[in-house]
mmCIF file of C-alpha atoms and ligand atoms in Angstrom:
data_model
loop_
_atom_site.group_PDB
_atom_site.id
_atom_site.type_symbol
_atom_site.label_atom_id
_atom_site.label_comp_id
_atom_site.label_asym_id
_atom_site.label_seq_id
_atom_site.Cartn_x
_atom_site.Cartn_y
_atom_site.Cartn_z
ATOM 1 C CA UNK A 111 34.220 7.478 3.921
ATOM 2 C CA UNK A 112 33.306 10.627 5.210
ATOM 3 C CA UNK A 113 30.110 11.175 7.701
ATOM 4 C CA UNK A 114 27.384 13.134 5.168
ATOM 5 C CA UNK A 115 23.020 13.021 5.576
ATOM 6 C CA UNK A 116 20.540 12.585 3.056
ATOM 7 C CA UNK A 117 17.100 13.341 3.715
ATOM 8 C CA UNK A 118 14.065 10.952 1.492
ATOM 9 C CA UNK A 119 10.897 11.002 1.234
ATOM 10 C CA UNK A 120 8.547 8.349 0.986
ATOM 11 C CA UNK A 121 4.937 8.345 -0.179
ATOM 12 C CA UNK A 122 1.960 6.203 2.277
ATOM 13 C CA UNK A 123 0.388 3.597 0.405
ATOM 14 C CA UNK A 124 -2.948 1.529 -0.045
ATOM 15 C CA UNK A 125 -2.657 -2.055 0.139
ATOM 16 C CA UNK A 126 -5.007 -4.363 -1.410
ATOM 17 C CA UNK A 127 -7.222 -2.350 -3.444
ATOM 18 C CA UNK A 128 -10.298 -4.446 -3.056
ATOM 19 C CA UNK A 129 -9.204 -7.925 -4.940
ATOM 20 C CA UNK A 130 -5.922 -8.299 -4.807
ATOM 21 C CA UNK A 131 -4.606 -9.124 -1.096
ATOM 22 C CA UNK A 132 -1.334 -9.335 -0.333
ATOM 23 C CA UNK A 133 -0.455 -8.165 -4.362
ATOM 24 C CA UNK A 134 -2.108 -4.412 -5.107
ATOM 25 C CA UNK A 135 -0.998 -1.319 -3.819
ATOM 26 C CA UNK A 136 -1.002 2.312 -4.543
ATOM 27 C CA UNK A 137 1.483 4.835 -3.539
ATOM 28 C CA UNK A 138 -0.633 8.230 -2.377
ATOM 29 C CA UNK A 139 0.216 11.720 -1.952
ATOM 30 C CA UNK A 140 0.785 11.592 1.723
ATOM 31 C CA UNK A 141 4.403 11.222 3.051
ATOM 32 C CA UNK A 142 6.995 10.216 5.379
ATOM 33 C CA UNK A 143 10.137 12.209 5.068
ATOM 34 C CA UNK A 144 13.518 10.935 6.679
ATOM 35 C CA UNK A 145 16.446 12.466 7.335
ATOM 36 C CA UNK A 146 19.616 10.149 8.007
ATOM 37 C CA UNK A 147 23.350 10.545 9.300
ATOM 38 C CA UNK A 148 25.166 7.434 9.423
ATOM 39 C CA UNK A 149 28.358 7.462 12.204
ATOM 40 C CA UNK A 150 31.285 5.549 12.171
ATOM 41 C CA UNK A 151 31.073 5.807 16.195
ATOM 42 C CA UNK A 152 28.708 3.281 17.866
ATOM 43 C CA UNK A 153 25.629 5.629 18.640
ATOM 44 C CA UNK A 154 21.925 5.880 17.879
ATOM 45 C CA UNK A 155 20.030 9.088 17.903
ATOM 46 C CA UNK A 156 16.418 9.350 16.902
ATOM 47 C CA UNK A 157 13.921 11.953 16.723
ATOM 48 C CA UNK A 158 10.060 11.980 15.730
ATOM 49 C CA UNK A 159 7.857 14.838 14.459
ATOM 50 C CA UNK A 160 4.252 14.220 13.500
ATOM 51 C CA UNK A 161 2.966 10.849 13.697
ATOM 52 C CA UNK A 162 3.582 8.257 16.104
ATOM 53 C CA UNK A 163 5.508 11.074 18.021
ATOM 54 C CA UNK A 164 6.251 9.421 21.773
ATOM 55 C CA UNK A 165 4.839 6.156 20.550
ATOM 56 C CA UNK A 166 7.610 5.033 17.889
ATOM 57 C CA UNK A 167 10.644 3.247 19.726
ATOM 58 C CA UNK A 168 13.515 5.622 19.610
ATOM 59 C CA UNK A 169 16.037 2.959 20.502
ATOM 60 C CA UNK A 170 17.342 -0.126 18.771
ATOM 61 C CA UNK A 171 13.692 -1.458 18.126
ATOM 62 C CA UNK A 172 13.113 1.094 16.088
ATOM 63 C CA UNK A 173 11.781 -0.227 12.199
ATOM 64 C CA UNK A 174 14.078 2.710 10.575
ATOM 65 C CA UNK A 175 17.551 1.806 12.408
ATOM 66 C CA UNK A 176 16.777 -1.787 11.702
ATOM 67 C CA UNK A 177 16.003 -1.526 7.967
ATOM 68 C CA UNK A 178 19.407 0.548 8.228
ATOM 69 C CA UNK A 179 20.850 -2.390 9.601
ATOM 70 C CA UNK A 180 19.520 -4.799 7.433
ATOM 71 C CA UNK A 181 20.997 -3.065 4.399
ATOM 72 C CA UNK A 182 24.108 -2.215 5.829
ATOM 73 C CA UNK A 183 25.059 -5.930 6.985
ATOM 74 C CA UNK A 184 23.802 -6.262 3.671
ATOM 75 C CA UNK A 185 26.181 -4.549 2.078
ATOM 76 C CA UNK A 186 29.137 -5.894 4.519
ATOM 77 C CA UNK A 187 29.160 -2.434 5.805
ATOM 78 C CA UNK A 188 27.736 -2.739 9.404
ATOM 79 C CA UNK A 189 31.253 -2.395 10.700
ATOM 80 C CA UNK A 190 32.016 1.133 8.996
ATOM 81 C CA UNK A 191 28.908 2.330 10.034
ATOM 82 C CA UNK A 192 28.170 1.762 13.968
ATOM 83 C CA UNK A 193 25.583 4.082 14.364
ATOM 84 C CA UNK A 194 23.031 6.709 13.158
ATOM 85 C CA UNK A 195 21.271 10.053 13.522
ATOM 86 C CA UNK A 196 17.774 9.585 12.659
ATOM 87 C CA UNK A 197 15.116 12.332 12.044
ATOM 88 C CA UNK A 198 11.567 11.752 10.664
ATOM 89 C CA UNK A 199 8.808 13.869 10.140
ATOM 90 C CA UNK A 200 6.318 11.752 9.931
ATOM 91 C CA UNK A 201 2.456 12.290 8.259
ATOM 92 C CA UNK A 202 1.288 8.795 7.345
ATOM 93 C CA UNK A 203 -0.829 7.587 10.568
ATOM 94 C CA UNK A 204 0.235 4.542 12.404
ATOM 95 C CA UNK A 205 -1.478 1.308 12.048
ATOM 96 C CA UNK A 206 -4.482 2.821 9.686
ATOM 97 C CA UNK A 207 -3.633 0.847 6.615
ATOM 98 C CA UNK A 208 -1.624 3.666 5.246
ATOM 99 C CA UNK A 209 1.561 2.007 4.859
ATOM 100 C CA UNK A 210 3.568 3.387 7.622
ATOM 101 C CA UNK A 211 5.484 0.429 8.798
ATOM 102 C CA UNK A 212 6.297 0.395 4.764
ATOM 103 C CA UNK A 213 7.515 3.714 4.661
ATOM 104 C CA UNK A 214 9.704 3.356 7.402
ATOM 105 C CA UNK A 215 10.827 0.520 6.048
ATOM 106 C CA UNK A 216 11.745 1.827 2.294
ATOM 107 C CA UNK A 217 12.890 4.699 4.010
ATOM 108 C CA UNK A 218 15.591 3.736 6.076
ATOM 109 C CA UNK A 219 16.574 0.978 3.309
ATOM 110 C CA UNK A 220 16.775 3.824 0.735
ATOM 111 C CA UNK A 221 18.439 6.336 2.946
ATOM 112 C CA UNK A 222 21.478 4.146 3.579
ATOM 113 C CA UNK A 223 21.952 2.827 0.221
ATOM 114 C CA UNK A 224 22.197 6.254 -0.880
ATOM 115 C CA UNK A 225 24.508 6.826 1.216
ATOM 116 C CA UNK A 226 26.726 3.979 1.141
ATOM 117 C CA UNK A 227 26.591 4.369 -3.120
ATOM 118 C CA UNK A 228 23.700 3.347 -4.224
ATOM 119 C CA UNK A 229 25.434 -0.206 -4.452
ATOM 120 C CA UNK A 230 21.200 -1.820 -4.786
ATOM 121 C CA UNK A 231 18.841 -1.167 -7.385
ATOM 122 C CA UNK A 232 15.177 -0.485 -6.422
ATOM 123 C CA UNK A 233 14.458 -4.134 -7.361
ATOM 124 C CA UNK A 234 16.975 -5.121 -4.893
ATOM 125 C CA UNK A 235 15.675 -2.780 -2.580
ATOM 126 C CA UNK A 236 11.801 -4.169 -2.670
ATOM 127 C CA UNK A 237 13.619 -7.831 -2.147
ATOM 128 C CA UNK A 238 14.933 -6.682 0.931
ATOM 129 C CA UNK A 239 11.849 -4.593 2.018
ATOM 130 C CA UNK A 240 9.366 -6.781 1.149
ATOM 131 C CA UNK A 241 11.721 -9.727 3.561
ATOM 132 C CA UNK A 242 11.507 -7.196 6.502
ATOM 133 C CA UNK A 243 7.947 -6.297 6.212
ATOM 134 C CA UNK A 244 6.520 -10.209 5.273
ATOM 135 C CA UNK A 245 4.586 -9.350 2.282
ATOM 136 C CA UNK A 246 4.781 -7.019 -0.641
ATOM 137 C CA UNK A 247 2.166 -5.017 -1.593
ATOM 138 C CA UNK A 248 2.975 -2.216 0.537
ATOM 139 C CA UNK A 249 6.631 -1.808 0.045
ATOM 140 C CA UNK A 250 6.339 -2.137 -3.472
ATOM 141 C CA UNK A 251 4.156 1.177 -4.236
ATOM 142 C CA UNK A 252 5.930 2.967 -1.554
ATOM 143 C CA UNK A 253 9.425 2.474 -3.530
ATOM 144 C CA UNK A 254 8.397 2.820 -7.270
ATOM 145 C CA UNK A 255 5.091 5.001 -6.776
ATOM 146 C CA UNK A 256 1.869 4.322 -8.950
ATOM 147 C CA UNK A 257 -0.482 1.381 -8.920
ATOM 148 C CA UNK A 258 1.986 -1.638 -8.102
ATOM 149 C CA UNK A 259 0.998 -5.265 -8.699
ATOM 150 C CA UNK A 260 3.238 -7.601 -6.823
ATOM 151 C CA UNK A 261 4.078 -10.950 -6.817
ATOM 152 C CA UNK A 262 6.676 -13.570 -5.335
ATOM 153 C CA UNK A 263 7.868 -15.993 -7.918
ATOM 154 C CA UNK A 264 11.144 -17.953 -8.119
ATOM 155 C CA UNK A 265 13.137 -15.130 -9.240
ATOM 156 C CA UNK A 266 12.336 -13.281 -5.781
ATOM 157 C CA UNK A 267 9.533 -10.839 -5.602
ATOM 158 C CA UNK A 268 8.847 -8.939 -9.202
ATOM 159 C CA UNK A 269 7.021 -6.178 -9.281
ATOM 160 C CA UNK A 270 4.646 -3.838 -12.619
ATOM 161 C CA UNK A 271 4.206 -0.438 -11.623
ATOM 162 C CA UNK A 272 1.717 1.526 -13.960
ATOM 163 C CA UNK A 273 -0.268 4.736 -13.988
ATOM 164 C CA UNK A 274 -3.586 4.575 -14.901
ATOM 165 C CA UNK A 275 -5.396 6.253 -17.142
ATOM 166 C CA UNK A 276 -7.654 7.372 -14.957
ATOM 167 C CA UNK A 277 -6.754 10.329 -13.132
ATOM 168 C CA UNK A 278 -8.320 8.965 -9.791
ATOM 169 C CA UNK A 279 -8.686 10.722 -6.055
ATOM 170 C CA UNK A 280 -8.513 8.483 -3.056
ATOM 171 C CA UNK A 281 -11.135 9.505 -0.381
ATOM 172 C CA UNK A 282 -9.413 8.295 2.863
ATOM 173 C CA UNK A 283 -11.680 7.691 6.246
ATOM 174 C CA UNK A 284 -9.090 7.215 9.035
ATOM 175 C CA UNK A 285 -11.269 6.078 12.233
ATOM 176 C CA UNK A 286 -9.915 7.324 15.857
ATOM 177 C CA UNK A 287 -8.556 3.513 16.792
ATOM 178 C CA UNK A 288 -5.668 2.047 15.243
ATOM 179 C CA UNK A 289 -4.972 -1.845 13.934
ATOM 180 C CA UNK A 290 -2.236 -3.633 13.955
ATOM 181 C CA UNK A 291 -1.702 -5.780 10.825
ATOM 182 C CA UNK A 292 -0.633 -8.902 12.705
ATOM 183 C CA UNK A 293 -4.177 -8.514 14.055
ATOM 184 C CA UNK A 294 -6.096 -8.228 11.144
ATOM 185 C CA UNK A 295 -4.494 -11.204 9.475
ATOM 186 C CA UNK A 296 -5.388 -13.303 12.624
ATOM 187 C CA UNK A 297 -8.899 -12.969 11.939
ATOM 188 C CA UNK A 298 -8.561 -14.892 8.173
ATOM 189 C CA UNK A 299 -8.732 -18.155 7.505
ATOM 190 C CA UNK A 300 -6.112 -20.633 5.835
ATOM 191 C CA UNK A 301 -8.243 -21.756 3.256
ATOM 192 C CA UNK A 302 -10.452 -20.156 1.341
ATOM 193 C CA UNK A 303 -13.862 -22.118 -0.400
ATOM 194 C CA UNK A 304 -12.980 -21.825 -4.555
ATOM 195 C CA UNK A 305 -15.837 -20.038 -5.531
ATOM 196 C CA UNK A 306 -14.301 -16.892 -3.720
ATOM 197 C CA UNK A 307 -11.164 -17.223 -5.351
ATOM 198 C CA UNK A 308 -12.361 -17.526 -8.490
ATOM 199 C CA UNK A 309 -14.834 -14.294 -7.555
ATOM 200 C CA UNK A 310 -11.505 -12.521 -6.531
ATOM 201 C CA UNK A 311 -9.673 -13.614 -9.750
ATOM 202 C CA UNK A 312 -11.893 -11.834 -11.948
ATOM 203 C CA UNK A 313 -12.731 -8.723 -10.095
ATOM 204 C CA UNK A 314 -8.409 -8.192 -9.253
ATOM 205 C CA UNK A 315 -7.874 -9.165 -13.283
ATOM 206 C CA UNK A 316 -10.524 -6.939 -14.574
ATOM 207 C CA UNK A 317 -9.876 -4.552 -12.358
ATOM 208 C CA UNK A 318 -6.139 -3.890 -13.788
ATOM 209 C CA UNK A 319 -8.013 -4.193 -17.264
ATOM 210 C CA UNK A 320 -10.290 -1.151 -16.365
ATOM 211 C CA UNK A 321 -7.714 0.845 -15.105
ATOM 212 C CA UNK A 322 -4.946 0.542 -18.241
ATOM 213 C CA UNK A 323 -7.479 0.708 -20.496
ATOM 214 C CA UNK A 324 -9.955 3.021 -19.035
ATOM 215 C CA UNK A 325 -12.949 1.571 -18.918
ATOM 216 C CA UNK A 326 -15.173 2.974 -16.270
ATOM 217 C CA UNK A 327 -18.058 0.505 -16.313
ATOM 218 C CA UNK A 328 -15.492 -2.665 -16.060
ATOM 219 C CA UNK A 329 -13.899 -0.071 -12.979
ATOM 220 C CA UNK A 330 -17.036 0.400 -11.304
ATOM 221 C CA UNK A 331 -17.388 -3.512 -10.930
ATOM 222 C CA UNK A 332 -14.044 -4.274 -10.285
ATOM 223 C CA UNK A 333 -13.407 -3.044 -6.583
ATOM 224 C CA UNK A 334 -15.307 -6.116 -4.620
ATOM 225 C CA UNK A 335 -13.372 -8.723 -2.309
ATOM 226 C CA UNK A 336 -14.023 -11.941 -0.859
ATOM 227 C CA UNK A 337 -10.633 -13.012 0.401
ATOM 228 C CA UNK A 338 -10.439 -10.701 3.533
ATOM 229 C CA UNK A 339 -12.902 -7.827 3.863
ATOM 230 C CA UNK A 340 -16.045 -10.093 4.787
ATOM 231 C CA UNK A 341 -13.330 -11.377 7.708
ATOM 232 C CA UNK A 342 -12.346 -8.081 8.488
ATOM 233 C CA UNK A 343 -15.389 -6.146 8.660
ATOM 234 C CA UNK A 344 -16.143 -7.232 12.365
ATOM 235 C CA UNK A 345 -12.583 -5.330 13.170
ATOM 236 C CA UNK A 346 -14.166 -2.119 11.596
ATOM 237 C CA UNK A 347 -17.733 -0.834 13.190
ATOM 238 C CA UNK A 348 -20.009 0.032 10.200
ATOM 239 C CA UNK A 349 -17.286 -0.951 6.947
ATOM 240 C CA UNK A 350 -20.135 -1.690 4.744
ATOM 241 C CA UNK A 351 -21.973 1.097 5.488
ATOM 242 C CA UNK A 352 -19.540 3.547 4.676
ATOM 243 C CA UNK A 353 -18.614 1.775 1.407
ATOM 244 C CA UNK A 354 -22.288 2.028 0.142
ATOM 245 C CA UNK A 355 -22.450 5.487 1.987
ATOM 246 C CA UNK A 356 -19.362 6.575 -0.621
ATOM 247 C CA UNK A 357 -21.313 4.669 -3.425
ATOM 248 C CA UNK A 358 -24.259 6.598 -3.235
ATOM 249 C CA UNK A 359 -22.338 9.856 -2.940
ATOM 250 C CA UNK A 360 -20.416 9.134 -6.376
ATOM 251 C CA UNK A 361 -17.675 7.000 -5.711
ATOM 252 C CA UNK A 362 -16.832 4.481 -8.288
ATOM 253 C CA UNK A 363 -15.608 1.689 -6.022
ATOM 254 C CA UNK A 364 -14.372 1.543 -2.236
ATOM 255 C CA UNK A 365 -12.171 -0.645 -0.281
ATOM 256 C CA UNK A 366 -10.644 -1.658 3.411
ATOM 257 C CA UNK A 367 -7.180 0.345 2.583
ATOM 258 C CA UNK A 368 -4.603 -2.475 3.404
ATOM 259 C CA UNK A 369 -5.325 -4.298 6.919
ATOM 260 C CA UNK A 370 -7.498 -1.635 7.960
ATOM 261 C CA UNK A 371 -8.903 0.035 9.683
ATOM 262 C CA UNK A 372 -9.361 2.743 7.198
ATOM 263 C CA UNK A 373 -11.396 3.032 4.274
ATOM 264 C CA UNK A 374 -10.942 4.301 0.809
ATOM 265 C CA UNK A 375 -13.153 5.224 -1.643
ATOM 266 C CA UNK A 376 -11.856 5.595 -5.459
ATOM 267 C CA UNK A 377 -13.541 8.189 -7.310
ATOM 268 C CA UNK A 378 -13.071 9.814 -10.824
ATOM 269 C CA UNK A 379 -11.158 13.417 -10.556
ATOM 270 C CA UNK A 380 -13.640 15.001 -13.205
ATOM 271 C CA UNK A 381 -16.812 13.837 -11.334
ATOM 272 C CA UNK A 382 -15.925 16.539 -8.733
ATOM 273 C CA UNK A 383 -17.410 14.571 -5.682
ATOM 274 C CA UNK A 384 -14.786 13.974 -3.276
ATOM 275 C CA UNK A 385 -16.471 16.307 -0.693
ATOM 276 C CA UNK A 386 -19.691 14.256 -0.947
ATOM 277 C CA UNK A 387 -17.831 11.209 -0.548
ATOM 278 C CA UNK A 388 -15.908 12.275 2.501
ATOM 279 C CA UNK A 389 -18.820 13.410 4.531
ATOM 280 C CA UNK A 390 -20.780 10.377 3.642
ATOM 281 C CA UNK A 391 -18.053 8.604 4.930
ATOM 282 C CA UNK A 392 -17.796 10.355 7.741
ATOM 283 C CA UNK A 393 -21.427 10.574 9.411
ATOM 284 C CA UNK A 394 -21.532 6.284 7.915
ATOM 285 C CA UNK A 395 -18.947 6.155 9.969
ATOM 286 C CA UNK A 396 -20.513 8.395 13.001
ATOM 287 C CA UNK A 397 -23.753 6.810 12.756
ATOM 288 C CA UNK A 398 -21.972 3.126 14.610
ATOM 289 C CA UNK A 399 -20.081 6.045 17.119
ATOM 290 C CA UNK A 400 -16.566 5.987 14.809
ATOM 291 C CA UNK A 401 -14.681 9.268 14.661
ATOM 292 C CA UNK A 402 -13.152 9.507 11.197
ATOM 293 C CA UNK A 403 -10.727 12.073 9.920
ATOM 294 C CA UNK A 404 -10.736 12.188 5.937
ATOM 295 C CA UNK A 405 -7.801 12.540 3.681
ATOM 296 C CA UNK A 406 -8.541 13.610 0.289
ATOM 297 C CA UNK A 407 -5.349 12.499 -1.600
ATOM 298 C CA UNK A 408 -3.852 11.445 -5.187
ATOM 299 C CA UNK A 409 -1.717 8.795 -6.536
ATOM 300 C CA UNK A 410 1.847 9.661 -6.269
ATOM 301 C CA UNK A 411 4.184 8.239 -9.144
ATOM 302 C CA UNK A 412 7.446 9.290 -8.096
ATOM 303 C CA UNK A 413 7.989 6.410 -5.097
ATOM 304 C CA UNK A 414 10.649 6.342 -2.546
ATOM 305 C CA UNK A 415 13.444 9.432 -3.712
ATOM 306 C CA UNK A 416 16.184 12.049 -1.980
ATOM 307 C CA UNK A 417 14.971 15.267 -1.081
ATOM 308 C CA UNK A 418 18.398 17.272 -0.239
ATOM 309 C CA UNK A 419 21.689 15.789 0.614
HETATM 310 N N1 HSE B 590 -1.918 -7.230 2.324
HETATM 311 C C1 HSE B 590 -1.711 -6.884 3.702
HETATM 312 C C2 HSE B 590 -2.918 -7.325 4.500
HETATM 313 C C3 HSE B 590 -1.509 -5.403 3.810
HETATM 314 O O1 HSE B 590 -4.027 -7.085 4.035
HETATM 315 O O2 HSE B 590 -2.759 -7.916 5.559
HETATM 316 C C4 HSE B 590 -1.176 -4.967 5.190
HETATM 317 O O3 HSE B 590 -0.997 -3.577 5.187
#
């Protein structure tokens, strides 16, 4: 087959959403793009723009090239294609709960089956994905966009993607130190007491209620976790602070986006307070000596998709 690129983007994502560790997500309008050459020669070429520019591997290590791997060996087509020519431009910041390690991940799984004929559907695809990355919730918005609830049953790991009928804004506060995810799961226990189960239960249950139906009072109640925030919030100088901070400025819930460490605060697009929000969260933030930069973004419902070939 003959040597051709194909360039994808691939939205950031939100993992968690208050209740529902390891099983929420939300694809957002910030994103990754990738652009990928696949060699029959034996060679390995990568370039970052943006983000994680002269911190991301550029050699075998690299997440992208690996997912490539993965798919290709996969596929039974490792021996075809011996190497790659990798560029990414790269917006999503590392280790800040956006998703990146997600994107790169979808990214370079997408990008290859593209090219070697779409042989996997996106299902397949988030099986894979979510194998590389250990859990879910952030692969699964990043490849079918939306709200994503995810789940690993018998079957392998299924996955509802919905819009809701809300049209939302995400208020992003992205603090100056990164976190790595292995990190932030280090800090929470193995079990958890029942009552906060059962307190997580009906806040990630209602909360999916509020936003397919659109309810905004069952919304506004719906954001509050017990499974890994109260663990994480030593991790993230001044996390409850800045939720009530976004509160009080009009947001209608707020959460630790993924591991951490940023925050997100959910508010209403017709309530016009995003500002507010975002320099609430910002001098919350400043007030325990945390630089913050603040995203204002939207839910993308698109996912994972090819830009140019
Ligand atoms: N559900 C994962 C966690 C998301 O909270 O550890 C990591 O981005």
């Amino acid at each position: 087959m003959a040597e051709r690129s194909i360039s994808i983007r691939v939205p950031g994502t939100s993992a968690n959403c208050g209740p529902g560790f390891d099983t929420l997500g939300l694809a957002c309008t910030l994103y990754n793009d990738l652009t990928l050459e696949l060699t029959h020669e034996p060679q390995l070429e990568i370039v970052v723009h943006g983000e994680g520019a002269g911190a991301i591997p550029t050699d075998a290590r690299n997440i992208v090239w690996r997912s490539i791997q993965y798919l290709l060996q996969q596929a039974g087509a490792e021996r075809e294609y011996r190497g790659a020519k990798i560029e990414m431009e790269n917006r999503v910041p590392i280790s800040r709960g956006l998703g990146s390690s997600a994107t790169a991940i979808v990214a370079g799984l997408k990008a290859a089956n593209v090219l070697i004929g779409n042989r996997y559907s996106r299902r397949e695809l988030l099986q894979f994905a979510a194998a590389i990355e250990g859990h879910p919730d952030n692969v699964a918005p990043a490849i079918f966009g939306g709200f994503t609830i995810s789940t690993t049953m018998r079957s392998g790991v299924e996955c509802f993607s919905f819009v809701p009928k809300f049209h939302l804004t995400f208020v992003v506060a992205v603090p100056n130190f990164s976190l790595p995810t292995r990190a932030a799961r280090k800090v929470l226990p193995e079990d958890v007491p029942m009552k906060d189960a059962v307190f997580n239960i009906g806040r990630a249950t209602m909360l999916i209620a509020a936003l397919t139906r659109g309810s905004e009072r069952f919304l506004r109640a719906s954001f509050d976790d017990a499974l890994h925030q109260p663990y994480r919030s030593k991790l993230v100088p001044g996390m409850y602070d800045v939720f009530r901070a976004a509160r009080r400025a009009g947001a209608v819930g707020t959460s630790l986006s993924g591991a951490g460490p940023s925050l997100i605060a959910y508010a209403l697009e017709r309530h016009r307070c995003e500002e507010a929000i975002g320099e609430a969260m910002k001098s919350a933030f400043a007030a325990h000596d945390v630089h913050a930069d603040i995203l204002t973004l939207r839910l993308d419902m698109r996912g994972a998709h090819v830009r140019k070939e």
